[in-house]
PDB file of C-alpha atoms in Angstrom:
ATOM      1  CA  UNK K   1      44.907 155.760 174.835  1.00  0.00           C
ATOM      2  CA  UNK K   2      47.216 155.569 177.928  1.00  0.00           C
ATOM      3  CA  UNK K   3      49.686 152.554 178.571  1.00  0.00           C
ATOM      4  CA  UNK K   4      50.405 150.406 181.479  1.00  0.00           C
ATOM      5  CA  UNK K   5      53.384 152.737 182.048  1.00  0.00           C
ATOM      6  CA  UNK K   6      51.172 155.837 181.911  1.00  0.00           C
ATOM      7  CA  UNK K   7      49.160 154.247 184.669  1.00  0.00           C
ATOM      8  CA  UNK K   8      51.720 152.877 186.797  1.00  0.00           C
ATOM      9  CA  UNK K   9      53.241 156.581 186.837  1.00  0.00           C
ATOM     10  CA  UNK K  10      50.406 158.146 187.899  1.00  0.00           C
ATOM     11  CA  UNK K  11      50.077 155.511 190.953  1.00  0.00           C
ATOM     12  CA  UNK K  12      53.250 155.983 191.915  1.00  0.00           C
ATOM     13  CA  UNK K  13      52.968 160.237 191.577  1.00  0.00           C
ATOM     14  CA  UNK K  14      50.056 159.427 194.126  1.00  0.00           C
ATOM     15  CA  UNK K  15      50.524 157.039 196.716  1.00  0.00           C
ATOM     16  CA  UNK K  16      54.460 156.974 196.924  1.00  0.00           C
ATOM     17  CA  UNK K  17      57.097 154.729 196.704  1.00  0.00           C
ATOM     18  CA  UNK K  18      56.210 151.190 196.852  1.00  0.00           C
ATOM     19  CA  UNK K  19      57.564 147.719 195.972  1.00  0.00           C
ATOM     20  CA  UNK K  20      57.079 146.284 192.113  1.00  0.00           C
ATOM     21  CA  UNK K  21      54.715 143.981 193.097  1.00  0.00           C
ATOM     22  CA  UNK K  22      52.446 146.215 194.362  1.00  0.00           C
ATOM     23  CA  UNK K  23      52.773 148.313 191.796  1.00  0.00           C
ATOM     24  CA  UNK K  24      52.021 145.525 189.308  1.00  0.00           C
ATOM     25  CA  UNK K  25      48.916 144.441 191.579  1.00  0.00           C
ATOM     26  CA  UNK K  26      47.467 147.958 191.589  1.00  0.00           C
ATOM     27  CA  UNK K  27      47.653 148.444 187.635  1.00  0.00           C
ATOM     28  CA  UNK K  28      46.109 144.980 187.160  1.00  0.00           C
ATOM     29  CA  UNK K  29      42.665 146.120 189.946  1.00  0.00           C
ATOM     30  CA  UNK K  30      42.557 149.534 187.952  1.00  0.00           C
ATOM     31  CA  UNK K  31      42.343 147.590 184.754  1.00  0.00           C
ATOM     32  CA  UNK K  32      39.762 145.293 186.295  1.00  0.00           C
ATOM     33  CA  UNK K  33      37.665 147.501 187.476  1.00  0.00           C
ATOM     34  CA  UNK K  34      38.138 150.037 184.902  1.00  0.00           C
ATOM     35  CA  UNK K  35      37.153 147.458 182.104  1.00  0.00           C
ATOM     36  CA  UNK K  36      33.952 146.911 184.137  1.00  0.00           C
ATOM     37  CA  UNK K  37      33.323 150.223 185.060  1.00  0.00           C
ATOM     38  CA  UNK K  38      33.759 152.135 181.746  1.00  0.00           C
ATOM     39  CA  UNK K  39      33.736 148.951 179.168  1.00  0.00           C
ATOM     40  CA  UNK K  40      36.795 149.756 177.798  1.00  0.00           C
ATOM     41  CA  UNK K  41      40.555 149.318 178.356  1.00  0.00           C
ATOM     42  CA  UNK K  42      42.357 151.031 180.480  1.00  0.00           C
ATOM     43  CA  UNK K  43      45.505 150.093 178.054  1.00  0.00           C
ATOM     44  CA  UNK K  44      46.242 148.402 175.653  1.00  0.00           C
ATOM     45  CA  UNK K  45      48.818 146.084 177.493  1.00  0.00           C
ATOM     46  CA  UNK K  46      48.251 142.437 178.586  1.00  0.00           C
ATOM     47  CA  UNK K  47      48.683 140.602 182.184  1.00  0.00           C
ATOM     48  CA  UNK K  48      50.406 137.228 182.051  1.00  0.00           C
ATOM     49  CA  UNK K  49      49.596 134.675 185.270  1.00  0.00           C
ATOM     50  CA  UNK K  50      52.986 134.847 186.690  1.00  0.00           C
ATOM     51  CA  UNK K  51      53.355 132.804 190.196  1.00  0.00           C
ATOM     52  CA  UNK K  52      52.576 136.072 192.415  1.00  0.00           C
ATOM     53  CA  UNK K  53      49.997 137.133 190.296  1.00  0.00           C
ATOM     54  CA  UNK K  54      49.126 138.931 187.468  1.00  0.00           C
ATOM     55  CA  UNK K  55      52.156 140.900 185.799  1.00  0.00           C
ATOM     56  CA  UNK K  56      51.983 143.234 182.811  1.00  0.00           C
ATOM     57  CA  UNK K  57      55.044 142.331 181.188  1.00  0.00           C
ATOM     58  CA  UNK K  58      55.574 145.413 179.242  1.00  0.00           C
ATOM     59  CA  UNK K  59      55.747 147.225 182.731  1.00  0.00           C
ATOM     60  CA  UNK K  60      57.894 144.513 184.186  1.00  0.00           C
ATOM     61  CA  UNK K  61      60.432 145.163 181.927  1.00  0.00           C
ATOM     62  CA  UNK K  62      60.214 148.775 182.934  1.00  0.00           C
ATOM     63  CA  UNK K  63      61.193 147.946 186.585  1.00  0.00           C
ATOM     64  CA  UNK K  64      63.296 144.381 185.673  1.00  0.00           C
ATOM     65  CA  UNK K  65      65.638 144.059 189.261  1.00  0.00           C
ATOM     66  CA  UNK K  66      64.311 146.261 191.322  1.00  0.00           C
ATOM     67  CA  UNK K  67      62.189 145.968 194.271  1.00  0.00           C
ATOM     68  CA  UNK K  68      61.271 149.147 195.622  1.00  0.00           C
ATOM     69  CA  UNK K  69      60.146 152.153 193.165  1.00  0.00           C
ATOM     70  CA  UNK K  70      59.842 155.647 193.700  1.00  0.00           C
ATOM     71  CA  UNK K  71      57.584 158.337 191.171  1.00  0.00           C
ATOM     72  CA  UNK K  72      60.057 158.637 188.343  1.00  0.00           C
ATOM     73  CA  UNK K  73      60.930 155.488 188.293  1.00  0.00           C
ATOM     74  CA  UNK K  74      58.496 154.151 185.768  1.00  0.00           C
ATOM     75  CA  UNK K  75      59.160 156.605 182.436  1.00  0.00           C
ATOM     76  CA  UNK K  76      55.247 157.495 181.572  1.00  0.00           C
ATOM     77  CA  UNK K  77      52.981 159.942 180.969  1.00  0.00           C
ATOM     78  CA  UNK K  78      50.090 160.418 183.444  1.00  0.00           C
ATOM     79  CA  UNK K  79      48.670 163.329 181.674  1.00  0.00           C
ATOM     80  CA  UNK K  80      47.392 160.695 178.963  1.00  0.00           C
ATOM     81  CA  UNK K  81      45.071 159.950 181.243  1.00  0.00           C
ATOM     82  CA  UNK K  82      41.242 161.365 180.986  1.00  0.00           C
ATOM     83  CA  UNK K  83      38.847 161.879 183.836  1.00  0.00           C
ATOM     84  CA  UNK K  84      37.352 158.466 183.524  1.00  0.00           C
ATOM     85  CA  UNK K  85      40.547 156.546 183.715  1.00  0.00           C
ATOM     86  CA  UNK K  86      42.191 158.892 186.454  1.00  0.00           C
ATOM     87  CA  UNK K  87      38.414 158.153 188.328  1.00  0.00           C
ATOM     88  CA  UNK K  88      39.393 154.517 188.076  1.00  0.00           C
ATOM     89  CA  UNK K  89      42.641 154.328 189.187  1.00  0.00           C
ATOM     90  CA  UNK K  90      41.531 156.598 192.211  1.00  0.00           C
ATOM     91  CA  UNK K  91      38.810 154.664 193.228  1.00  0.00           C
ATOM     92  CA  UNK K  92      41.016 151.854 193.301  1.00  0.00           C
ATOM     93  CA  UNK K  93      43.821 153.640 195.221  1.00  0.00           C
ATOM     94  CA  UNK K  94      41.612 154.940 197.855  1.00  0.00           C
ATOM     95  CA  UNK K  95      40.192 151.433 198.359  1.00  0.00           C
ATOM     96  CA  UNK K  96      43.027 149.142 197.724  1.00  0.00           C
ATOM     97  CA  UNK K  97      46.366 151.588 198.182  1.00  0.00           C
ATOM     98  CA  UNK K  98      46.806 150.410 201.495  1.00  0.00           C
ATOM     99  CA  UNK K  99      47.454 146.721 201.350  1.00  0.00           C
ATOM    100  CA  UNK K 100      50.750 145.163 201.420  1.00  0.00           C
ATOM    101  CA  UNK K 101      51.987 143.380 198.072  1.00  0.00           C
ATOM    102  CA  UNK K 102      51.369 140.127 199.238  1.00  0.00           C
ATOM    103  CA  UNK K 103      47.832 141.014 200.432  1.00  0.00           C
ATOM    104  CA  UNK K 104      47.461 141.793 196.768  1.00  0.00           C
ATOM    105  CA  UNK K 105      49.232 139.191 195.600  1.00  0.00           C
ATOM    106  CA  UNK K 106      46.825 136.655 197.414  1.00  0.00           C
ATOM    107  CA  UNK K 107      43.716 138.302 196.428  1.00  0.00           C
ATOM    108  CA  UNK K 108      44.550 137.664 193.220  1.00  0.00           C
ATOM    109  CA  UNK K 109      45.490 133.983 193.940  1.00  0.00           C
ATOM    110  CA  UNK K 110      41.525 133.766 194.988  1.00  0.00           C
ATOM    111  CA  UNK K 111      40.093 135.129 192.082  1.00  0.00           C
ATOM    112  CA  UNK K 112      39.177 133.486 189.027  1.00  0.00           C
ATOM    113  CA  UNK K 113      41.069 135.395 186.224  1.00  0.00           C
ATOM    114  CA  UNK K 114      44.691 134.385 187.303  1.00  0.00           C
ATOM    115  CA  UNK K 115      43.057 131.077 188.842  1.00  0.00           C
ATOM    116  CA  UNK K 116      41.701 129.995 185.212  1.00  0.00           C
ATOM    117  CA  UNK K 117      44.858 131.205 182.961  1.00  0.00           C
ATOM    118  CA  UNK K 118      46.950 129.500 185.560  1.00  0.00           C
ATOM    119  CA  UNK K 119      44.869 126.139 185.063  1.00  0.00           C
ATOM    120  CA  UNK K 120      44.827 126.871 180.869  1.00  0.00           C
ATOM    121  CA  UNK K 121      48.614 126.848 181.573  1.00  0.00           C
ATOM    122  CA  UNK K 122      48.424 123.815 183.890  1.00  0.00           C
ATOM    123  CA  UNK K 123      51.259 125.003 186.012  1.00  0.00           C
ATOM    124  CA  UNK K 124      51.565 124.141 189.984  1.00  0.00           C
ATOM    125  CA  UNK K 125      51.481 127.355 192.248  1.00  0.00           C
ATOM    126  CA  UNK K 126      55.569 128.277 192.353  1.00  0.00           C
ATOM    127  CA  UNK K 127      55.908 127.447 188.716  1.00  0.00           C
ATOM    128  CA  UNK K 128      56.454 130.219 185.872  1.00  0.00           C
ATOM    129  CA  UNK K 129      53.588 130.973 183.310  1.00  0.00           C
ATOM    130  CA  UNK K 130      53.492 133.419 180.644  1.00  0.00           C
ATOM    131  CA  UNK K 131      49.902 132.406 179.918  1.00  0.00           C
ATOM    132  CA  UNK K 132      47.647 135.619 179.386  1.00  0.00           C
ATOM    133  CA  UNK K 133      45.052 136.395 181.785  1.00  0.00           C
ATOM    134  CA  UNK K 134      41.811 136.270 179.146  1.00  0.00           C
ATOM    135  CA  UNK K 135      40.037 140.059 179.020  1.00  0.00           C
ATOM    136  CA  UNK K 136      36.932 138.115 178.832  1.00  0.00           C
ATOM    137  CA  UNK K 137      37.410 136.292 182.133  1.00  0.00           C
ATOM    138  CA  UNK K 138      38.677 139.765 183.920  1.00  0.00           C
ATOM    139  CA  UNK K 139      35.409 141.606 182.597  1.00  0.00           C
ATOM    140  CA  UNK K 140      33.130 138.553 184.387  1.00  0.00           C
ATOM    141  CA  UNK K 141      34.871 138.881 186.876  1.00  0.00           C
ATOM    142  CA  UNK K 142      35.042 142.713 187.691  1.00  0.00           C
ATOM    143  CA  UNK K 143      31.557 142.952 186.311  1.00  0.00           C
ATOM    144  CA  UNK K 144      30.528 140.923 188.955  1.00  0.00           C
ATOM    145  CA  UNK K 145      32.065 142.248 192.237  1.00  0.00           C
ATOM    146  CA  UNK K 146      30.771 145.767 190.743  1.00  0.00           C
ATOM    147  CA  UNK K 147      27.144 144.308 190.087  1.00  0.00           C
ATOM    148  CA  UNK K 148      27.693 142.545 193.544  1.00  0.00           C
ATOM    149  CA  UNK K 149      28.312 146.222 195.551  1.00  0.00           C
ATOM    150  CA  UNK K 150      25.474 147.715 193.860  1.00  0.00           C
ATOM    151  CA  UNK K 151      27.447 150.108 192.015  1.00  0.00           C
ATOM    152  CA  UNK K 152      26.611 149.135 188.216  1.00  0.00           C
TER     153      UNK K 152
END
């Protein structure tokens, strides 16, 4: 199975450099939809419902102080992935790849995963949380937008 680092390689080998944040925000709609899309994980790693958004921790500390990243940055693997996960992540790329961060970021803000961890942490909108976004919650939610498109 590939890792969040695995992923967040193979994003950057595509699109580019990029800040952190978006990086984070992309990983977090590939697992999303890639969860609904495939039922199953697109790695084993969890997001936390950090004030910007969703954050995979174990990728975070990957990229810890810096804002912009470059491919090579992030030490992974992105031949781990198979066609199904690389389908994912593309689908997501070529649909989502050219928002800003904070576009992202405030997507995220609006959608009920982060929304509901954030309120299970009961923290105000600047505060910290390391409160996991529930798998169970992302699924709903994923499953929905993809039931909503007619693509399920």
């Amino acid at each position: 199975m590939a890792h969040v680092n695995d992923v967040a390689a193979y994003i950057l080998a595509k699109l580019g450099d990029m800040t952190a944040m978006k990086l984070q925000k992309l990983c977090y709609y590939a697992y999303g939809y890639h969860l609904a899309w495939e039922g199953r994980h697109l790695f084993p790693e969890h997001f936390e419902a950090w004030a910007n958004g969703p954050v995979a921790p174990a990728l975070y500390n990957r990229h810890r102080g810096r804002f912009q990243l470059s491919a090579g940055d992030i030490t992974g693997d992105p031949t781990v992935l198979d066609d199904g996960e690389r389908e994912s992540i593309d689908i997501v790329l070529d649909n989502l790849g050219k928002l800003s961060a904070h576009d992202l970021s405030d997507m995220t803000h609006r959608e009920p995963p982060w929304v509901q961890a954030r309120k299970r942490a009961n923290v105000g909108a600047l505060e910290r949380s390391s409160m996991p976004l529930d798998d169970d919650e992302i699924y709903e939610f994923f499953d929905a937008l993809v039931s909503a498109d007619g693509q399920q």
